[in-house]
Coordinates of C-alpha atoms in Angstrom, one line a residue:
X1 CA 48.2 -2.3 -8.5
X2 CA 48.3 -1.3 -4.8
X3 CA 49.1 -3.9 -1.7
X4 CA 49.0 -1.7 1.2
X5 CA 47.2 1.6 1.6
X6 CA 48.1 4.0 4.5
X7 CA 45.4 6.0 5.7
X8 CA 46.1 8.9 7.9
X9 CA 43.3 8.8 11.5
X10 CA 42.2 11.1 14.1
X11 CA 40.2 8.3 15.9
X12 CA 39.0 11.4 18.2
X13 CA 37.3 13.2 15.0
X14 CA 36.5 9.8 12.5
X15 CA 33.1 12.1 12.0
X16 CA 34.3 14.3 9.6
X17 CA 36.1 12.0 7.9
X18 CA 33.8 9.0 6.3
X19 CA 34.5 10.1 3.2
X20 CA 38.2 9.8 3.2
X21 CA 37.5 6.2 4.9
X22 CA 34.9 5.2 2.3
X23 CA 37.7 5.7 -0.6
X24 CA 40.3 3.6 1.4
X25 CA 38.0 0.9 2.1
X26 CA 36.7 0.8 -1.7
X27 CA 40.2 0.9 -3.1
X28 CA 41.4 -1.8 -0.6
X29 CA 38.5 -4.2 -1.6
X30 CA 39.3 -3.5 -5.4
X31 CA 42.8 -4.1 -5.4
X32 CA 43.0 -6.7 -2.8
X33 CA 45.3 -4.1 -0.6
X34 CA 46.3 -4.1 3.2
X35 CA 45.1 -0.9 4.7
X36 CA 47.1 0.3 7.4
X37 CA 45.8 3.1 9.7
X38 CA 48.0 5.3 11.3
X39 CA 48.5 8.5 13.7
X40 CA 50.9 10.2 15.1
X41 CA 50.3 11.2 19.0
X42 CA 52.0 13.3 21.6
X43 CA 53.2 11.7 24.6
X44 CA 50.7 13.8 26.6
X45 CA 47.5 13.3 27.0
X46 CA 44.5 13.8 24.4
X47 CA 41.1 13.6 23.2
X48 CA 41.4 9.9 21.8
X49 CA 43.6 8.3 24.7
X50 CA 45.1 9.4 28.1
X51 CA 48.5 8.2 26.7
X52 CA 50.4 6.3 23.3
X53 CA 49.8 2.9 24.9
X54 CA 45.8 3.4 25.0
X55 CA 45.8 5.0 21.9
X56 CA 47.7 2.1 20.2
X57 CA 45.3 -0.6 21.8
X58 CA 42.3 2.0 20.2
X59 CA 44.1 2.3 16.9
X60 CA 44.1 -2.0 16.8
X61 CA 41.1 -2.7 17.6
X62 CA 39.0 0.3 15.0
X63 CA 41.6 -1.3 12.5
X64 CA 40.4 -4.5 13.5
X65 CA 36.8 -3.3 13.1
X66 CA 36.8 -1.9 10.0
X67 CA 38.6 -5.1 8.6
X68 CA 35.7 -7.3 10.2
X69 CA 32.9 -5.2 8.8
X70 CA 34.3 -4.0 5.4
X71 CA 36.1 -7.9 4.7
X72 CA 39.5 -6.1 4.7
X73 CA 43.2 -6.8 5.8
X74 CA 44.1 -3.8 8.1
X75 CA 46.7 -3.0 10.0
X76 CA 47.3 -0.1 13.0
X77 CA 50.6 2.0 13.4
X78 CA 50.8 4.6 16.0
X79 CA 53.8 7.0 15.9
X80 CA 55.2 9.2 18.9
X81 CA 55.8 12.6 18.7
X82 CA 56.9 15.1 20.9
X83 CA 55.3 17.6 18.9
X84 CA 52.7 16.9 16.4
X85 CA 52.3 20.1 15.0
X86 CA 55.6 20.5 13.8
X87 CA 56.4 17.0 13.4
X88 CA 53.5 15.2 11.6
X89 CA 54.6 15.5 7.7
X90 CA 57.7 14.0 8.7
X91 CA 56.2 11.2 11.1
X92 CA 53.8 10.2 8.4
X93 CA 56.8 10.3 5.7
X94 CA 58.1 7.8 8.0
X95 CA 55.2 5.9 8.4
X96 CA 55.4 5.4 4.6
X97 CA 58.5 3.7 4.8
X98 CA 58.0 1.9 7.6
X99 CA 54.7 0.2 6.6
X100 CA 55.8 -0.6 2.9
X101 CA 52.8 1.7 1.6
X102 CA 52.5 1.9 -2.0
X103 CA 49.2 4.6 -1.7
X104 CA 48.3 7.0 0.9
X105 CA 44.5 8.2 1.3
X106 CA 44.2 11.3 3.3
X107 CA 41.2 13.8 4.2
X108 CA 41.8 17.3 3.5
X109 CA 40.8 19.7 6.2
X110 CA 37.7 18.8 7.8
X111 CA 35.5 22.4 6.8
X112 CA 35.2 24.5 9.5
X113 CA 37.8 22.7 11.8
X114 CA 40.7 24.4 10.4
X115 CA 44.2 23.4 11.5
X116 CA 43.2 22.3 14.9
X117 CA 42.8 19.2 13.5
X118 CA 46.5 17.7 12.7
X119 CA 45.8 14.9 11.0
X120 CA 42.9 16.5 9.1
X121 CA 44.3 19.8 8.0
X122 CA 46.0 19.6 4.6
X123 CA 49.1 17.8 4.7
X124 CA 48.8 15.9 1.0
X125 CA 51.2 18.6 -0.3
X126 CA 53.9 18.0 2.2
X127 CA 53.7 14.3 1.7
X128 CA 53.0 14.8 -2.7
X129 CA 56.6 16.7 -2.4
X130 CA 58.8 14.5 0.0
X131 CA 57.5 10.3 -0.9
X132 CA 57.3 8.8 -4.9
X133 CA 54.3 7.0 -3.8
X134 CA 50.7 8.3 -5.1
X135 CA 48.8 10.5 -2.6
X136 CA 45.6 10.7 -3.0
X137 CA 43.6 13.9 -0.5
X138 CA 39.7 13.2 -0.4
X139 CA 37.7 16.4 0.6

């Protein structure tokens, strides 16, 4: 039913987000899917990398991880943006299309983070409204 499942990371907060992680990796190992990781990063520093570059070799080698330990296909895709904030719905709309996703699986806002978090505040709407792919937002 699915062949490559795009999952939304904040590699600097993968805390609070097992449980989106959990369902990714369960509904990759049922369907035989491709789970491709992505995040969308300013070009200035942050809490996960110094810059895009080391965040990209970070994003490869937790995708690489998880596929070792969970015996999954995975993938890593990091996206530039100049300004996350205002950006990310459209940079992971991309990411959609770029990565030949046919299922997203997001995590709602992490409680008590609120939307300082950009990858963990609630963007399922956004993407629900703009992709005709399934969306599915674990809390």
């Amino acid at each position: 039913m699915y062949r490559k499942i795009l999952v939304p990371v904040d590699l600097s907060h993968l805390d609070k987000m097992p449980k989106a992680l959990n369902t990714a990796i369960d509904m990759a190992k049922h369907y035989g899917a491709t789970l491709c990781y992505v995040t969308v990063t300013n070009s200035t520093p942050g809490a996960a990398a110094h810059n895009p570059e080391e965040l990209a070799d970070r994003m490869h080698e937790f995708a690489e991880e998880q596929g070792n330990a969970h015996g999954i296909k995975t993938e890593a895709e990091v996206l530039s943006s100049v300004d996350t904030a205002v950006e990310l719905d459209d940079k992971l709309l991309e990411a959609i299309k770029n990565t030949g996703a046919d299922l997203v699986v997001m995590a709602s806002h992490a409680p008590g983070l609120g939307d300082k978090l950009h990858l963990l505040r609630s963007n399922g709407s956004e993407i629900v409204k703009h992709t005709d792919i399934s969306v599915f937002v674990v809390r």
